[in-house]
Coordinates of C-alpha atoms and ligand atoms in Angstrom, one line a residue:
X1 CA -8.4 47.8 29.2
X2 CA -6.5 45.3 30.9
X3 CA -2.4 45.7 32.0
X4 CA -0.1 43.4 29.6
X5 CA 2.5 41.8 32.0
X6 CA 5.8 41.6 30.5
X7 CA 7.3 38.6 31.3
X8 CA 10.5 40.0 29.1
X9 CA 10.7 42.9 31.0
X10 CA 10.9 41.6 34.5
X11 CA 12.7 38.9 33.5
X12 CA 15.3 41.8 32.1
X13 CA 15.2 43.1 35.8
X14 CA 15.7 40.2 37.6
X15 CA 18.8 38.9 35.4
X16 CA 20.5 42.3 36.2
X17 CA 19.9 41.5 39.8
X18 CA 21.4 38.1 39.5
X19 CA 24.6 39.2 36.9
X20 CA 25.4 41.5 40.0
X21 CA 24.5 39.1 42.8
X22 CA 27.0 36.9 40.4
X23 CA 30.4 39.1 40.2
X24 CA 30.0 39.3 43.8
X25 CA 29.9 35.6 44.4
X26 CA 32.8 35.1 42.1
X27 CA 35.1 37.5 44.4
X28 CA 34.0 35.2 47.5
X29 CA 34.3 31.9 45.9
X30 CA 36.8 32.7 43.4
X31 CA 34.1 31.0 40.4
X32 CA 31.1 31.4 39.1
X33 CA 28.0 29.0 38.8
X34 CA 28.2 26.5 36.6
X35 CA 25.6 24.6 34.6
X36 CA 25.7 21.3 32.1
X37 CA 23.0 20.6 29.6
X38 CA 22.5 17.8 28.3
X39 CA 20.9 17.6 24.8
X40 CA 20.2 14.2 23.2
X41 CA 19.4 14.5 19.1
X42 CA 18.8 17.2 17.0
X43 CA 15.0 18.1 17.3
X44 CA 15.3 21.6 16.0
X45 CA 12.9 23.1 18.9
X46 CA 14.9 21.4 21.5
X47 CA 18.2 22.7 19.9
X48 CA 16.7 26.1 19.9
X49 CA 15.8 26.3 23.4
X50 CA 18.8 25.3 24.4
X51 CA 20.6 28.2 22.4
X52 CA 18.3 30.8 24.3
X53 CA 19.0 29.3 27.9
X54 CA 23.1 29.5 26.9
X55 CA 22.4 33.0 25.4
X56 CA 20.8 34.1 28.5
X57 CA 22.9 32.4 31.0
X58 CA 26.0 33.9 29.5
X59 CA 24.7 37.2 29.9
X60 CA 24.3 36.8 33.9
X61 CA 27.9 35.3 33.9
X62 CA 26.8 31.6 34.5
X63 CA 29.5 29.5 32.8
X64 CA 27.6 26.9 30.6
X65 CA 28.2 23.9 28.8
X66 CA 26.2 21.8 26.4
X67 CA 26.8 17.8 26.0
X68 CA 25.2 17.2 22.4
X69 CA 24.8 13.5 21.5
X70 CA 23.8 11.7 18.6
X71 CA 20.1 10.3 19.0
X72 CA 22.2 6.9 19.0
X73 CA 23.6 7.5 22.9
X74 CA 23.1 4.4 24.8
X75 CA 20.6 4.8 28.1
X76 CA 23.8 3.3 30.0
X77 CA 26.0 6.2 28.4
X78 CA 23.9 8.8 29.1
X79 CA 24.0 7.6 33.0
X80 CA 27.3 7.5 33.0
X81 CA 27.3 11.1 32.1
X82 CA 24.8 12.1 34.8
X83 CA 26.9 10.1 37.5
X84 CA 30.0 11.8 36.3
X85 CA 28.5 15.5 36.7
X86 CA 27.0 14.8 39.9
X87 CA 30.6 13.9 41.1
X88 CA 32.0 17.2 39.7
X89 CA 32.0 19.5 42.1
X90 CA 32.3 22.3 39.5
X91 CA 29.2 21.7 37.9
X92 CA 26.3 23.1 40.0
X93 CA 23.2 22.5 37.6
X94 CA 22.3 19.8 35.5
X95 CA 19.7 20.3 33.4
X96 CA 18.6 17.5 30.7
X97 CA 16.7 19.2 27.7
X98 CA 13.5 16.9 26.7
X99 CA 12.1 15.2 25.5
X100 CA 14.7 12.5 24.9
X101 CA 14.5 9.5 22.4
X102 CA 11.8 6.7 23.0
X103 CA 14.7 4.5 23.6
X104 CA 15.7 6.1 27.3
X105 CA 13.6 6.1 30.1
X106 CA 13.0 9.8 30.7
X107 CA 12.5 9.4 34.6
X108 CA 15.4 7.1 34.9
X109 CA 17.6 10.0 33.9
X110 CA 15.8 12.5 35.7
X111 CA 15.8 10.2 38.9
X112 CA 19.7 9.8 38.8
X113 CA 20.0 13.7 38.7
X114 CA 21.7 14.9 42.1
X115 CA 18.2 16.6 43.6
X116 CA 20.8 19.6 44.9
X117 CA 21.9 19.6 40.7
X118 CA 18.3 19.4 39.7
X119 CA 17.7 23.1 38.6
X120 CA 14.9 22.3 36.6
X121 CA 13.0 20.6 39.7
X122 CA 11.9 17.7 38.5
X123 CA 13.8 14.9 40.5
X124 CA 11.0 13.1 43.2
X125 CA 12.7 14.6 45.8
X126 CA 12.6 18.4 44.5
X127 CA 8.7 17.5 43.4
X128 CA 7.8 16.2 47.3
X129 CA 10.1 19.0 49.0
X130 CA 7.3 20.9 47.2
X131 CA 4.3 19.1 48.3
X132 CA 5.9 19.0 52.0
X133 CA 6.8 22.6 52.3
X134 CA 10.0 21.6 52.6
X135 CA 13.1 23.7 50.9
X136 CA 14.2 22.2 47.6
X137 CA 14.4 23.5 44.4
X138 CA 11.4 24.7 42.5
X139 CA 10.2 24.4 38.9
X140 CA 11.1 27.1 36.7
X141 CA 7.5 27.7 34.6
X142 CA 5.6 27.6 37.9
X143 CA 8.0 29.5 40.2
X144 CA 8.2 32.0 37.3
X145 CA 4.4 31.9 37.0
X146 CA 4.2 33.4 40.8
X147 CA 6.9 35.6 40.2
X148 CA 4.8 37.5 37.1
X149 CA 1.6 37.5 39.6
X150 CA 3.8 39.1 42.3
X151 CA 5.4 41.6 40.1
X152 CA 2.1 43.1 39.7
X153 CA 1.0 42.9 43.3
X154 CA -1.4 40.4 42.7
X155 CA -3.1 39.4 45.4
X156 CA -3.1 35.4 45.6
X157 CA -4.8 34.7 48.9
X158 CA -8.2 33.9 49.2
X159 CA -8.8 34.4 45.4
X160 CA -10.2 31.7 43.1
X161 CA -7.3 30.3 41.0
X162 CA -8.2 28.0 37.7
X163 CA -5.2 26.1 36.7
X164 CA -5.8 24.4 33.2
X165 CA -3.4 21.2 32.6
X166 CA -2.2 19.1 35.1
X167 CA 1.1 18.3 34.0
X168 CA 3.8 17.2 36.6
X169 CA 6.1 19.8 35.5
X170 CA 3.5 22.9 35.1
X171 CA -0.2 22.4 36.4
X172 CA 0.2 20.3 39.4
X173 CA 3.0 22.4 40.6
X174 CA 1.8 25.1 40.2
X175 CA -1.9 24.8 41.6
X176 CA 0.4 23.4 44.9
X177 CA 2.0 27.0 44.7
X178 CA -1.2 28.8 44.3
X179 CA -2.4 27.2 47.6
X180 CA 0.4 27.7 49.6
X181 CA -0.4 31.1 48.6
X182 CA -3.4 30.8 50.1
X183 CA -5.7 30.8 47.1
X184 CA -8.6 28.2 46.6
X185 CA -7.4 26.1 43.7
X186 CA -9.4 24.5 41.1
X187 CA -7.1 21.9 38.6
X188 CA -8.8 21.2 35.1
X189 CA -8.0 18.4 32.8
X190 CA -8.7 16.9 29.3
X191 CA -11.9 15.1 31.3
X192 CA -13.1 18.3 33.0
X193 CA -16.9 18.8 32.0
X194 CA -18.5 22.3 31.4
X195 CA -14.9 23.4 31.6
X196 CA -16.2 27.3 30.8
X197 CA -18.7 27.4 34.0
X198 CA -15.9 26.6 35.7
X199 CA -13.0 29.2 34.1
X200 CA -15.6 31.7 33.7
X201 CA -14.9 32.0 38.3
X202 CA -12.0 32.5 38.2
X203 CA -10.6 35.4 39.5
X204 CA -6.8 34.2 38.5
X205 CA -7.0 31.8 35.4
X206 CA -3.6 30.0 34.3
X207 CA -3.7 28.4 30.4
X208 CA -1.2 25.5 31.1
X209 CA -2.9 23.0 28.7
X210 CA -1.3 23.1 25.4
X211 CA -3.8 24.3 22.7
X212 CA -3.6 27.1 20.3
X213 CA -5.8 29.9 21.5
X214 CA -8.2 27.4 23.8
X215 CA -9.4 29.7 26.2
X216 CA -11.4 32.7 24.4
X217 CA -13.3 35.6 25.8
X218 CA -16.5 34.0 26.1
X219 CA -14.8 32.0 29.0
X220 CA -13.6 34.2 31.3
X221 CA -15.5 36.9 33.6
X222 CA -14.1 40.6 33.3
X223 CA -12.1 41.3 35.7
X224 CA -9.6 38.2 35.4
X225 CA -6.2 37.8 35.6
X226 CA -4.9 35.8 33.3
X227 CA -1.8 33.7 32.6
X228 CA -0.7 32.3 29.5
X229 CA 2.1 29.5 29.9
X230 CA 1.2 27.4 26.4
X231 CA 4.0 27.4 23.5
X232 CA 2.1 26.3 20.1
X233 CA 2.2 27.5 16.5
X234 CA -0.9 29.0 15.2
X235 CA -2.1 26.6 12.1
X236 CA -2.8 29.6 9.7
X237 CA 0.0 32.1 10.9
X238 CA 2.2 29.6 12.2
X239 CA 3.6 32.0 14.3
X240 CA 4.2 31.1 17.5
X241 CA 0.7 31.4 20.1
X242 CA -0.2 30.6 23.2
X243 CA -3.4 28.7 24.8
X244 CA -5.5 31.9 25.0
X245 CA -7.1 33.8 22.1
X246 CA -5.5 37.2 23.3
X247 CA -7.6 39.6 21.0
X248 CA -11.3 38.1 22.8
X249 CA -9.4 37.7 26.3
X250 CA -8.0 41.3 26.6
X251 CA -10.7 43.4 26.7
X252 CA -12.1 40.7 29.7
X253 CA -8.6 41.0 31.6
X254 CA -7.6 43.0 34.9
X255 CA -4.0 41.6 33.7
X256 CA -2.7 39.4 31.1
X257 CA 0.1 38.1 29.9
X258 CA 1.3 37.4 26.1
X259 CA 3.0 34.7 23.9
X260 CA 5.6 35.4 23.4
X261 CA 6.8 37.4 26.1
X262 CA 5.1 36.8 28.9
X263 CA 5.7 33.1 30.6
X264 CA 8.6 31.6 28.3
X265 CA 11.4 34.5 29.3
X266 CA 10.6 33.8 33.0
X267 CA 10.7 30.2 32.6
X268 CA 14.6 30.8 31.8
X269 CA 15.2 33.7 34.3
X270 CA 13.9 31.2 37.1
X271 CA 16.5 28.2 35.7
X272 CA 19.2 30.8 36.1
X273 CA 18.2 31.6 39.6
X274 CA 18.0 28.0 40.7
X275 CA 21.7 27.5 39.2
X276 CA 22.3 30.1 41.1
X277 CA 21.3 28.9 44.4
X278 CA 22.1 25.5 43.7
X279 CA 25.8 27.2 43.4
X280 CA 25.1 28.9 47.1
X281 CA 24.2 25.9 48.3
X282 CA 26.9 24.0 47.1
X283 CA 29.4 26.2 49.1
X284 CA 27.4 25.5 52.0
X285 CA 27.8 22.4 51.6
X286 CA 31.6 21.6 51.8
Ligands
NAP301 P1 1.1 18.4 28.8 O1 2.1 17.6 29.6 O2 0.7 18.0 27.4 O3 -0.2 18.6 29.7 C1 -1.3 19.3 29.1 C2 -2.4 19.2 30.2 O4 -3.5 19.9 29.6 C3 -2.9 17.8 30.6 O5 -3.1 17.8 31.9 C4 -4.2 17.7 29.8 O6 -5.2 16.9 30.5 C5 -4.7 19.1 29.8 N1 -5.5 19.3 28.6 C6 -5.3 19.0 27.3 N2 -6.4 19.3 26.6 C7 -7.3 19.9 27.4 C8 -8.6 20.4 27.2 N3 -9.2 20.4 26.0 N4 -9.2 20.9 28.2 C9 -8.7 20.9 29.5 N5 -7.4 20.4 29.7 C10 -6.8 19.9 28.7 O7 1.7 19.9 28.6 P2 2.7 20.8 29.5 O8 4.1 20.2 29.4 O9 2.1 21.0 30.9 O10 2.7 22.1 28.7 C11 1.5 22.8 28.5 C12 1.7 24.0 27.6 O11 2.7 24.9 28.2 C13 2.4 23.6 26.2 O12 1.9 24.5 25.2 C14 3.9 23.8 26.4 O13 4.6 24.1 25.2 C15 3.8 25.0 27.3 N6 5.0 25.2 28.2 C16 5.5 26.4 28.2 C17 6.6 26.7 29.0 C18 7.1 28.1 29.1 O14 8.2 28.3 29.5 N7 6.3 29.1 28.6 C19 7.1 25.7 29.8 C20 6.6 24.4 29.8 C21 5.5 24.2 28.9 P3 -5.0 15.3 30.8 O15 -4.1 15.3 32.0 O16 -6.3 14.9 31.1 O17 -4.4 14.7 29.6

């Protein structure tokens, strides 16, 4: 049987690590990180998610703040907001929770994002500091994708990585950081045909694509390592799932992780970290 990779538990570990890390910044720079969040409406998964990234930043001693505006906020006004914390030079992280209303232009907002503020690492320059090898920040579901595989001494190089979804802010990255890494990457999509010939080689498969329990056993070869990053509601349960059937999957799996549990906790444990060294970096800085 396979070996469940608890993305709760390292994510447990590695928040200790940074709470420390944290009290001792704060006696050499006399403050502690700070991050701003901006949440736009009151779409009640979006409100949620932002509860469990103040939760968890509160317990590693990041001072947070939440801007929450009425779905009526002018595109204008929420710029003026962005310009105003990338000014504040007590404000390290900016993080805007989306999706936003139909009415603002998502990348406009993200674009005016200070890229050394951008702990979600989405702005252009964070996304082709990654495609360059240069240092930027990273995205948090991908960088905390790597982070699972390495807790469990995965071995990336030379190994043949299937990344389902090619999303800007999970797939593409992601399959980039599975290359650096020296693996040989294949991306799927909506368009990919005889998507199981290709799933069932992979010795490390990643389910990015959002659909409820997509990838089942009869897809995968034994052996496999497999990731699970999809968020959905199961129709019949609807309890929360993610984009592999687990109960077909396991039996296949070398490793596996689970939904909950597994990618979402990491996903916030890797935001923290960027505020973090956005904060470092900020000090270097001035
Ligand atoms: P997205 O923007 O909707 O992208 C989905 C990708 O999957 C697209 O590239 C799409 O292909 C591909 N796809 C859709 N149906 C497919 C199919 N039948 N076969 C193969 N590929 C298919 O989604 P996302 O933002 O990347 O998120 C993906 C999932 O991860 C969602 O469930 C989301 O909730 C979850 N998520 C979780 C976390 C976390 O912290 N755990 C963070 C972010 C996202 P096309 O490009 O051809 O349309």
């Amino acid at each position: 049987m396979g070996i469940i990779i608890s993305g709760t538990k390292l994510a447990a570990t590695r928040k200790e690590t940074l709470r420390q890390a944290i009290v001792e910044a704060k006696l050499k720079y006399d403050r502690v990180p700070r991050l701003a969040v901006i949440l736009v409406g009151n779409d009640v998964g979006s409100i949620s998610y932002v509860k469990g990234k103040e939760k968890a930043a509160l317990e590693v001693g990041i001072n947070i703040t939440t801007y929450h505006y009425d779905d009526s906020i002018t595109e204008k006004e929420l710029e003026d907001k962005i310009i105003s914390l990338n000014h504040d030079n007590t404000v390290d992280g900016i993080l805007v929770q989306l999706p936003l209303p139909k009415h603002i232009k998502q990348d406009k907002i993200i674009d005016l994002i200070s890229p050394n503020k951008d702990v979600d690492g989405f702005h252009p320059y964070n996304v082709a500091s990654l495609y360059l090898k240069h240092e930027g920040i990273l995205p948090c579901t991908p960088k905390g994708v790597i982070a699972l595989l390495d807790s469990k001494n995965i071995s990336i190089e030379g190994k043949r990585a299937v990344v389902v979804g090619r999303s800007n802010i999970v797939g593409m990255p992601l399959a980039k950081m599975l290359l650096d890494r020296n693996a040989t990457v294949t991306i799927c999509h909506s368009k990919t045909k005889d998507l199981k010939e290709i799933t069932k080689e992979a010795d490390i498969l990643i389910a990015c694509l959002g659909k409820a329990k997509f990838i089942t056993g009869n897809m995968v070869k034994d052996g496999v390592t497999v990731i699970d990053v999809g968020i959905n509601r199961d129709k019949e349960t609807n309890k929360l799932c993610g984009d592999v059937d687990f109960d077909s999957v396991y039996p296949h799996a070398a490793y596996i992780t689970k939904v909950p549990g597994g990618v979402g906790p990491m996903t916030i444990c890797c935001l923290l970290e960027n505020t973090y060294i956005a904060y470092l970096n900020q000090f270097k800085r001035n």
